[in-house]
Short mmCIF file of C-alpha atoms in Angstrom, two decimals:
data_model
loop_
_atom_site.label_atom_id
_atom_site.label_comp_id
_atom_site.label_asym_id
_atom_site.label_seq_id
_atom_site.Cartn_x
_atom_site.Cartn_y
_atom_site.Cartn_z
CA UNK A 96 0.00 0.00 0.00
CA UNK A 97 1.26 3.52 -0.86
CA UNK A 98 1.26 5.64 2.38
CA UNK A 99 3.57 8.55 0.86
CA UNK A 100 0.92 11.01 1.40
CA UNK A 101 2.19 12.12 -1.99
CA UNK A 102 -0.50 12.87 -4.89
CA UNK A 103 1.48 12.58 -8.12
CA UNK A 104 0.53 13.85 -11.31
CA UNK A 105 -0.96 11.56 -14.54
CA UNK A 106 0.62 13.02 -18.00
CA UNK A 107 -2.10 14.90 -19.93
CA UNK A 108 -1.68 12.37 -22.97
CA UNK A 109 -2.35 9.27 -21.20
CA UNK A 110 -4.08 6.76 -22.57
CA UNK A 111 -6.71 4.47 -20.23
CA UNK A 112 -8.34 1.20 -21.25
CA UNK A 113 -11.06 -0.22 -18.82
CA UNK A 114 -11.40 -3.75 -18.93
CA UNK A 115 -15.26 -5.34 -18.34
CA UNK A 116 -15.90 -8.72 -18.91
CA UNK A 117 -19.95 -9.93 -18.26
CA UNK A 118 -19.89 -7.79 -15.29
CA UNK A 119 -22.56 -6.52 -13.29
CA UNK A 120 -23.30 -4.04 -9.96
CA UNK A 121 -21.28 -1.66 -8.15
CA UNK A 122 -18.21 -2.69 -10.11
CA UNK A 123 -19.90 -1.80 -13.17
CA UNK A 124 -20.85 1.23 -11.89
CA UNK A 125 -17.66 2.72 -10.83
CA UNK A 126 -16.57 1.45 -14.35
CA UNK A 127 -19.15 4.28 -15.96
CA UNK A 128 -18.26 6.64 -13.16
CA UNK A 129 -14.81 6.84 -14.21
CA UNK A 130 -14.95 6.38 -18.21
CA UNK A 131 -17.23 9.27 -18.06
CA UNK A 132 -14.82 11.23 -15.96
CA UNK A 133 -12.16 10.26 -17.17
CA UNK A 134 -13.13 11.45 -20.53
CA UNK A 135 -14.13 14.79 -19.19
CA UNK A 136 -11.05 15.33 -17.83
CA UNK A 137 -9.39 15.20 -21.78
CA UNK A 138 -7.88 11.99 -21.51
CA UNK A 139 -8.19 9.59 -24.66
CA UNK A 140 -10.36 6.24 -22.97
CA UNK A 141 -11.32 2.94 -24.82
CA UNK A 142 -13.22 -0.09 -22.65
CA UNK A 143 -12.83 -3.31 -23.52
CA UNK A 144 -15.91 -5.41 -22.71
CA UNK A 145 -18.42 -8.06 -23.55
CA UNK A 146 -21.16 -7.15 -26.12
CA UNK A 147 -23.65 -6.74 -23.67
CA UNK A 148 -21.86 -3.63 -22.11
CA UNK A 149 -21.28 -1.70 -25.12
CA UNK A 150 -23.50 1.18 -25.88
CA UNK A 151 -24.21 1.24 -22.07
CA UNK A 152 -21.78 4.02 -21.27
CA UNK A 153 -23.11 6.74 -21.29
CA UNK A 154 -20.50 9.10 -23.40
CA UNK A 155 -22.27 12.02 -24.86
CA UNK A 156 -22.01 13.20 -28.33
CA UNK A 157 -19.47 16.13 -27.70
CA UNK A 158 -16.92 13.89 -25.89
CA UNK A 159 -17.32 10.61 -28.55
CA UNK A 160 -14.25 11.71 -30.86
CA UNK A 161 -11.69 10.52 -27.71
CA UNK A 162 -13.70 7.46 -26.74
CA UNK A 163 -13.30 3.93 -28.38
CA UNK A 164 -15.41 0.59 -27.69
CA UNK A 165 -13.66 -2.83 -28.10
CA UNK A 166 -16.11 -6.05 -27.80
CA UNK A 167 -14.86 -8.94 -26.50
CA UNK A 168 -16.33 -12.63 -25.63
CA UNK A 169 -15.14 -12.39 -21.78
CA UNK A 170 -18.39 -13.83 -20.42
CA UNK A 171 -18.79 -14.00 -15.97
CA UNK A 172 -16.62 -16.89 -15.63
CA UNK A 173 -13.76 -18.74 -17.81
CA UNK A 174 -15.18 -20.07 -21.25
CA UNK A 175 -12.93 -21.10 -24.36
CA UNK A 176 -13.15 -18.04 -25.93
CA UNK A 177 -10.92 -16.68 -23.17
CA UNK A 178 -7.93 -16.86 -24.73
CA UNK A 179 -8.52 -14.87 -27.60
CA UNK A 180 -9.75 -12.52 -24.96
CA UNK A 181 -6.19 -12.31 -24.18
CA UNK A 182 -4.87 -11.83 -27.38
CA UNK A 183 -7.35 -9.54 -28.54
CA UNK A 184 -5.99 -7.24 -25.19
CA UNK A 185 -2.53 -8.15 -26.48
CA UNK A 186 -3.31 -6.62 -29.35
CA UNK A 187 -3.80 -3.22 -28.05
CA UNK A 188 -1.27 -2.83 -25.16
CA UNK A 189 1.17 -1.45 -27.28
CA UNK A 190 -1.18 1.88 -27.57
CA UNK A 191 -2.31 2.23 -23.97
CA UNK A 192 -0.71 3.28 -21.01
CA UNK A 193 -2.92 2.09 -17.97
CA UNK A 194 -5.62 -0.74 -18.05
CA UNK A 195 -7.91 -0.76 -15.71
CA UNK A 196 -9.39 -4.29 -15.72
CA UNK A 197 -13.05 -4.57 -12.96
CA UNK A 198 -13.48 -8.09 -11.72
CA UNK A 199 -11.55 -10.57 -11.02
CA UNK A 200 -12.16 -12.55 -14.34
CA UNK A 201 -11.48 -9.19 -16.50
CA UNK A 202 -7.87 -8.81 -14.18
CA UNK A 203 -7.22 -12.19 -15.55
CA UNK A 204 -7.28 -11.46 -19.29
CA UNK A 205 -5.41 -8.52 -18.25
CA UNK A 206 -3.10 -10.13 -16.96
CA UNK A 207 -2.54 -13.16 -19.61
CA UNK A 208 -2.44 -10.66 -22.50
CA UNK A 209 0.96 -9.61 -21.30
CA UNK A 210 2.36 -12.96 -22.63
CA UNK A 211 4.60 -12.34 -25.16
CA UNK A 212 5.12 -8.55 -24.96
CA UNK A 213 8.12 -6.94 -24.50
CA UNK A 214 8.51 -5.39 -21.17
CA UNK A 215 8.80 -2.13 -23.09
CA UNK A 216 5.26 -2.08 -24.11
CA UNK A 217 3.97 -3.25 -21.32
CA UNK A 218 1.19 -0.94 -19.76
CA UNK A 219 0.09 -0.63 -16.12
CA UNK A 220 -2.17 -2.52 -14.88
CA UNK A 221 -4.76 -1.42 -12.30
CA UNK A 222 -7.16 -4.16 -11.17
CA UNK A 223 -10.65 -3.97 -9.18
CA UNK A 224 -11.42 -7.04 -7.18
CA UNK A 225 -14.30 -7.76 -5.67
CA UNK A 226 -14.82 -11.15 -3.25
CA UNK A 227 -13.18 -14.71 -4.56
CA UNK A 228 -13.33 -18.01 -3.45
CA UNK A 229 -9.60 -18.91 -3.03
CA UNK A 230 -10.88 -22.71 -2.57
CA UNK A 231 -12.01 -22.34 -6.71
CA UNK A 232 -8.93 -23.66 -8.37
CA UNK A 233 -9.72 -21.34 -11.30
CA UNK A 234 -10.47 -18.17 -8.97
CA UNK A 235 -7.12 -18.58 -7.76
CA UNK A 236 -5.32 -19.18 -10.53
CA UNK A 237 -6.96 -16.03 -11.50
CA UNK A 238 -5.90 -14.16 -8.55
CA UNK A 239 -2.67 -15.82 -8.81
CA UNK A 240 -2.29 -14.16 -12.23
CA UNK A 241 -3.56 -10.67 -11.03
CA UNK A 242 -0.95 -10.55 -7.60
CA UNK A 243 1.73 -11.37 -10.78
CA UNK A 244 0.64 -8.87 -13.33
CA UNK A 245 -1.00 -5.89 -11.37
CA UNK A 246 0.52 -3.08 -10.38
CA UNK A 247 -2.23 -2.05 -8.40
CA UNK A 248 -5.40 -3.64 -6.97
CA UNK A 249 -8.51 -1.98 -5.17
CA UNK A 250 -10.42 -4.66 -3.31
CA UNK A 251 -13.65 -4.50 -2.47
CA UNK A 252 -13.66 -6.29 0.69
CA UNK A 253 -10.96 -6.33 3.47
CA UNK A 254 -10.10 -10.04 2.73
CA UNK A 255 -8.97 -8.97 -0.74
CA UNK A 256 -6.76 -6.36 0.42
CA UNK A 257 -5.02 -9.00 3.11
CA UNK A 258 -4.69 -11.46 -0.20
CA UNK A 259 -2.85 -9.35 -2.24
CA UNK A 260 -0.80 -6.82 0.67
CA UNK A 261 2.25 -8.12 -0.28
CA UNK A 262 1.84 -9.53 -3.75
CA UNK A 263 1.39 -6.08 -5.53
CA UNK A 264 3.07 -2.84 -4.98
CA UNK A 265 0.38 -0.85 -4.48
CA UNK A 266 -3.10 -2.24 -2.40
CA UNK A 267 -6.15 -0.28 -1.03
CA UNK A 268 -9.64 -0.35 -0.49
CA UNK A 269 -12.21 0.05 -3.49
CA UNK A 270 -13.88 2.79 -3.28
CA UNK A 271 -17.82 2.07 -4.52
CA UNK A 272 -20.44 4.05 -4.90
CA UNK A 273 -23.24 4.42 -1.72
CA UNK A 274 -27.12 5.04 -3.03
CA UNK A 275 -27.71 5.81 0.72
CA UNK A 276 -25.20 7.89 2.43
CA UNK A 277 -27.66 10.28 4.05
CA UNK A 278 -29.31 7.47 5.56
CA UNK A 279 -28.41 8.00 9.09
CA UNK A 280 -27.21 4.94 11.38
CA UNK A 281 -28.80 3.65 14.32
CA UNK A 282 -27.02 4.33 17.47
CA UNK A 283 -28.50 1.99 20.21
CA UNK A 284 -26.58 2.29 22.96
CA UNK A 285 -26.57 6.04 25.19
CA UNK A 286 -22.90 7.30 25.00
CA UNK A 287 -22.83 6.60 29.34
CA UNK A 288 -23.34 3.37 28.81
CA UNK A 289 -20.87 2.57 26.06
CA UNK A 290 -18.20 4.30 28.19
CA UNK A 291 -18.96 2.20 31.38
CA UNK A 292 -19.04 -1.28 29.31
CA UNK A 293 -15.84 -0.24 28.24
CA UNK A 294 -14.60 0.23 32.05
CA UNK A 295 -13.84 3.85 30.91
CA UNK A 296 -14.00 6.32 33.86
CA UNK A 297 -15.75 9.83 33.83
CA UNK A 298 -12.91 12.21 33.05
CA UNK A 299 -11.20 10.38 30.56
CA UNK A 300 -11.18 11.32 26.76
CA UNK A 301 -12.27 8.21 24.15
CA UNK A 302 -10.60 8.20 20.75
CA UNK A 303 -12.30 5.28 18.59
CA UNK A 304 -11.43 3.82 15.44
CA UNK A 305 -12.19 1.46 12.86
CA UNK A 306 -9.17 1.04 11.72
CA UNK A 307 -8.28 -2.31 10.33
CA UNK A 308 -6.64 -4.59 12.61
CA UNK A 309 -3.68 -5.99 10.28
CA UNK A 310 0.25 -5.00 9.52
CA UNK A 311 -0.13 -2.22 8.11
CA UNK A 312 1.98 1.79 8.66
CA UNK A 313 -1.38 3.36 9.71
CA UNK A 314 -2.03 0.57 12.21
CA UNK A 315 1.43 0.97 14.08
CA UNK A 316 1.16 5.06 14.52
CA UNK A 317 -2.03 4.75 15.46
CA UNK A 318 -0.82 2.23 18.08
CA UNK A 319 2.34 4.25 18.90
CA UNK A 320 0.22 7.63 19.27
CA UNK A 321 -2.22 5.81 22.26
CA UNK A 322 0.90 4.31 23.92
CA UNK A 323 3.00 7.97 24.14
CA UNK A 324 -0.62 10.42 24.28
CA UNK A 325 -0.60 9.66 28.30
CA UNK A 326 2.92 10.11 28.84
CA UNK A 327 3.28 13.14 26.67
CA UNK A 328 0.20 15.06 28.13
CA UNK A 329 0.27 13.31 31.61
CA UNK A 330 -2.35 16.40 32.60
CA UNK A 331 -5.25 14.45 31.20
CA UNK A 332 -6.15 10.32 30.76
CA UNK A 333 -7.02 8.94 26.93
CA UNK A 334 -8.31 5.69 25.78
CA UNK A 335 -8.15 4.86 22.37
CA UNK A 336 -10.43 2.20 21.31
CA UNK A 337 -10.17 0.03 18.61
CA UNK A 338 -13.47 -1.46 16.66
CA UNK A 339 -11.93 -3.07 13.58
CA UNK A 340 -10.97 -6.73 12.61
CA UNK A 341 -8.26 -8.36 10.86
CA UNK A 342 -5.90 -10.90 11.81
CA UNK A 343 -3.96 -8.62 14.45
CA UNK A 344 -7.04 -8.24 16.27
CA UNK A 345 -6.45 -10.58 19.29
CA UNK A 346 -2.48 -9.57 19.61
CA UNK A 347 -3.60 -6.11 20.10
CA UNK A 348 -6.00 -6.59 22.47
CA UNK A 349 -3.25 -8.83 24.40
CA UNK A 350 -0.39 -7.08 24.29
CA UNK A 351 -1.63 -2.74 24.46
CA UNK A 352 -3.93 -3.73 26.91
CA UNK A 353 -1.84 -1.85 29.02
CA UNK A 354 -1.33 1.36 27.02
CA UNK A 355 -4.28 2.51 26.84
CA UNK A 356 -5.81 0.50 24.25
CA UNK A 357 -9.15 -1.14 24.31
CA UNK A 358 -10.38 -3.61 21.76
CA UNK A 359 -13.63 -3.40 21.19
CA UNK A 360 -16.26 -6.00 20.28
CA UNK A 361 -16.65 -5.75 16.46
CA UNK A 362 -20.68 -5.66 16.69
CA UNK A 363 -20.53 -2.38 19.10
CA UNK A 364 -18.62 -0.25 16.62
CA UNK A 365 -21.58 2.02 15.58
CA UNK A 366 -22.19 2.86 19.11
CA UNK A 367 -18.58 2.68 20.22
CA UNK A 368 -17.80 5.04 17.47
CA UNK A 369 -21.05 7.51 18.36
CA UNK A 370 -19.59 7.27 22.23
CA UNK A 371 -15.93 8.87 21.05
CA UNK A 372 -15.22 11.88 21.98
CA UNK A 373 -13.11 11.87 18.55
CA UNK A 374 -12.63 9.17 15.87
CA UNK A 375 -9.48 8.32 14.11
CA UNK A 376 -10.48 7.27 9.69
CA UNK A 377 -8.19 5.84 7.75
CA UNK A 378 -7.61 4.39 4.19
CA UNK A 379 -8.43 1.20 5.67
CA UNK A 380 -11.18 0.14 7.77
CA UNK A 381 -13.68 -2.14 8.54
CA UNK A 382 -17.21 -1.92 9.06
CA UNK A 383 -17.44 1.32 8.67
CA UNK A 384 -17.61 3.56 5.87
CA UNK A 385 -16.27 7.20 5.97
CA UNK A 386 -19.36 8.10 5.33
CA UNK A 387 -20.66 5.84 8.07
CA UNK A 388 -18.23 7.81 10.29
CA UNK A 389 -19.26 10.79 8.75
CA UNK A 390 -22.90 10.51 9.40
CA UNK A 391 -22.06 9.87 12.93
CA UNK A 392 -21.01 13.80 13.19
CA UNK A 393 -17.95 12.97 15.63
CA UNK A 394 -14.74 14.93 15.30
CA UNK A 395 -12.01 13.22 13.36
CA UNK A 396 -8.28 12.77 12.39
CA UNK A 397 -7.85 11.03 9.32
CA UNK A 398 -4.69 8.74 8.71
CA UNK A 399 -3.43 8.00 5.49
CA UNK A 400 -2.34 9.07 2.08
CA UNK A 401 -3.38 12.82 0.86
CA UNK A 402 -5.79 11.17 -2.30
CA UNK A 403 -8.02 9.13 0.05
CA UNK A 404 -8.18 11.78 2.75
CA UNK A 405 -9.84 13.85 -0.31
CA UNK A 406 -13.04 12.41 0.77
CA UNK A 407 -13.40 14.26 3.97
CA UNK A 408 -12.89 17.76 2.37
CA UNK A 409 -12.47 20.02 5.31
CA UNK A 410 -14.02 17.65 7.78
CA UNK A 411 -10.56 16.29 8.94
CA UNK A 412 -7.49 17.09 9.34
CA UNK A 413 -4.77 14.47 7.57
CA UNK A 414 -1.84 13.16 8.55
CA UNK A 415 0.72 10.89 6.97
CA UNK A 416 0.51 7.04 7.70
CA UNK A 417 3.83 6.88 9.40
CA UNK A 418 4.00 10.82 11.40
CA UNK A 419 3.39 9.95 15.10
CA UNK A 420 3.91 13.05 15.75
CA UNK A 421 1.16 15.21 13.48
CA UNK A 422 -1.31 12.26 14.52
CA UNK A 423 -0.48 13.12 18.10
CA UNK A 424 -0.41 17.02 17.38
CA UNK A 425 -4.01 16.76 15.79
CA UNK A 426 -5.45 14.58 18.26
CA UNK A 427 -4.33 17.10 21.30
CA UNK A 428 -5.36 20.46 19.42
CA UNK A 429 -9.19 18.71 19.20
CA UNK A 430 -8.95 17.65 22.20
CA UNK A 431 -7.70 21.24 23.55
CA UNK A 432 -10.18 22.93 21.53
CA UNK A 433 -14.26 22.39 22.20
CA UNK A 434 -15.21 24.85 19.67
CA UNK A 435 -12.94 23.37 16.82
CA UNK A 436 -14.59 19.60 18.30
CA UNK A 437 -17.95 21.27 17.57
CA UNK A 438 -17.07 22.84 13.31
CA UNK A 439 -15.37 18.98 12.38
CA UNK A 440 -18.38 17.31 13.60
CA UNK A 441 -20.59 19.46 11.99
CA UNK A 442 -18.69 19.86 8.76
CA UNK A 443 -18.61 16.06 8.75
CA UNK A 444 -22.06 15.58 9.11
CA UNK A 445 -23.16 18.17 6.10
CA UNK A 446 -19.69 16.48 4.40
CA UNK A 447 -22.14 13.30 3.94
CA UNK A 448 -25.13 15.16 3.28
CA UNK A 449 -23.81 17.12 0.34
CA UNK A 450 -20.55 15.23 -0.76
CA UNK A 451 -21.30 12.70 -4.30
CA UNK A 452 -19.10 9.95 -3.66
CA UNK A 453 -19.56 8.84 -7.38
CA UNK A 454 -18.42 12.29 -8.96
CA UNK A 455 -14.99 12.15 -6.85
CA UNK A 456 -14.36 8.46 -7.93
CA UNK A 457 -13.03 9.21 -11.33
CA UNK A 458 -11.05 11.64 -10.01
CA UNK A 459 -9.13 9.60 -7.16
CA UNK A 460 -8.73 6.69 -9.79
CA UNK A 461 -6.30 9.57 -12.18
CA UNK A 462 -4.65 9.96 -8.95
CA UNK A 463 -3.98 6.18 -8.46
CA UNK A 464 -2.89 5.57 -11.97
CA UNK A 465 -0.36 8.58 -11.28
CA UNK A 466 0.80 6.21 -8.77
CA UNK A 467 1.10 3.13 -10.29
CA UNK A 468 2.95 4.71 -13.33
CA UNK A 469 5.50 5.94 -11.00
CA UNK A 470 5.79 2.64 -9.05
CA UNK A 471 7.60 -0.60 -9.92
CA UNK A 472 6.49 -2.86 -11.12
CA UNK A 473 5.40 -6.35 -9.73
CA UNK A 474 8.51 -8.39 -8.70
CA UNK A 475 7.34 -11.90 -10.91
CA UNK A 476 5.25 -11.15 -14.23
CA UNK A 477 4.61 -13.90 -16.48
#
């Protein structure tokens, strides 16, 4: 995962290719999202996808000269047309710079029509991924393909992002589009409550956070901020409490038990999150949304890169995955400041309200293929 913090800039003469094979839902969607924005934003576009896709786009008339549709027989799952798929995508590499391929199957062709080009030509590869079965021998072959080919993969779910950390250079969290963000959550539990089924004491300051529970930059200052915030401002007593899962989960709750750490149970993070007096996002959570967090109108920090702390406009303050320090220095001036408490949870709430999560997709995406131009790329290849 890319924690720089740095947004880098795409070249104005890039050329994208979106990858669909018999796709359907949010994946899909973000796929229009981005063609469409992408091609408002004057770069030249083509998609790649199965009949039934083309035409579905969207492009107006005015923006057609710079857009280019490429049927293919990539059906759901693996046929025998597949490999002309491949070559078909082969075909084309050599006058593209980034592919973006949604769904797992689609990531596949992308990934097999590298066979046989010379590294020169080959173009980045962005992949969206949503859930797989990594029992399927052909889903994982597939996924096996992607970690070698991909410079870059969003995952839908946490579980996807764990399967390829590692594999690929550059790994985050798929950003979707939400029909219902200004749905408001259900808090069930009265803030007292929460705090005293916690065994937190009147007096004390609660942080929360849904930050995922897994190696990760984020994870460790986050970690390292609640074990020095005591010692550093031994005037007042903080708890930060954790609500996320991942396979770090029960090691954290062991061993920070003692610094001020409190794991929460993962079912009592809407109200856990409600009870903080201040809530820590991230790029990478789980089970909640930003805009879940948002919705929840608590003040908040947000840890991460500078793209995906876009989202929260002036809501939050951002710091860089691995700065201790500016995490702590944010943390204490909300803390220190009632008033400032009061215009982030406000501003976060109407952030929600007013804030179309589909519009800025496209735009984070040109960001991310910025990145992955500038990165190295994956260490096997075909």
């Amino acid at each position: 995962m890319s924690e720089s913090g740095e947004v880098r800039t795409l070249s104005a003469d890039t050329r994208i290719l979106h990858v669909l094979a018999e796709t359907t839902g949010p994946v899909v969607e973000v796929a229009k999202l981005a063609v469409l924005g992408h091609l408002k934003a004057g770069y030249k576009v083509a998609v790649a996808a199965h009949r039934s896709l083309l035409g579905t786009f969207g492009v107006p008339e005015e923006l057609a000269g710079e857009f280019r549709e490429i049927e293919l027989a990539a059906r759901r799952r693996f046929t025998m047309a597949d490999p002309n798929t491949a070559f078909t995508l082969h075909k084309y590499y050599q006058h593209v710079d980034v592919v973006h391929a949604h769904g797992l199957h689609a990531a596949t062709l992308a990934g097999l029509a590298f066979t046989g080009l010379p590294a020169r030509l080959h173009p980045k590869v962005v992949a969206t991924i949503e859930s797989f079965d990594a029992a399927n021998v052909i889903e994982k072959t597939g996924a096996e393909i992607v970690g070698r080919t991909a410079t870059a993969v969003l995952g839908t779910t946490e579980p996807v992002v764990d399967y390829f950390g590692g594999k690929v250079p550059i790994v985050e969290r798929a950003e979707l589009v939400h029909p219902d963000i200004d749905v408001d959550l259900t808090v069930r539990t009265p803030r007292a409550e929460v705090r005293r089924e916690l065994g937190i004491g009147e007096g004390t300051w609660m942080i929360a956070s849904p930050i995922a529970l897994r190696d990760h930059t984020a994870l460790a200052t986050v970690l390292d901020a609640a074990d020095q915030i005591n010692r550093r401002r031994p005037d007042r007593k903080v708890v930060t409490v954790l609500t996320g899962t991942g396979k770090d989960r029960s090691t954290i709750a062991r061993e920070f038990s003692d610094r001020g750490v409190i794991v929460a149970p993962a079912g009592d993070l809407v109200d856990v999150a409600a009870a903080a007096d201040l809530v820590i996002a991230s790029e990478t959570m789980t089970g909640l949304s930003h805009e879940d967090l948002m919705q929840l109108s608590r003040p908040a920090v947000f840890i991460g890169s500078e793209r995906r702390a876009g989202i929260w406009g002036e809501a939050a303050k951002g710091v860089a995955a691995d700065d201790t320090d500016a995490l702590l220095s944010e943390i204490n001036h909300l803390l220190d400041d009632p008033a400032g408490r009061g215009t982030s949870a406000v501003a976060a709430k109407k952030r929600v309200i007013d804030v179309n999560n589909g519009a800025a997709i496209s735009t984070t995406l040109l960001d991310l293929y910025a990145e992955a131009e500038s990165a190295s790329d994956s260490a096997a290849g075909l």
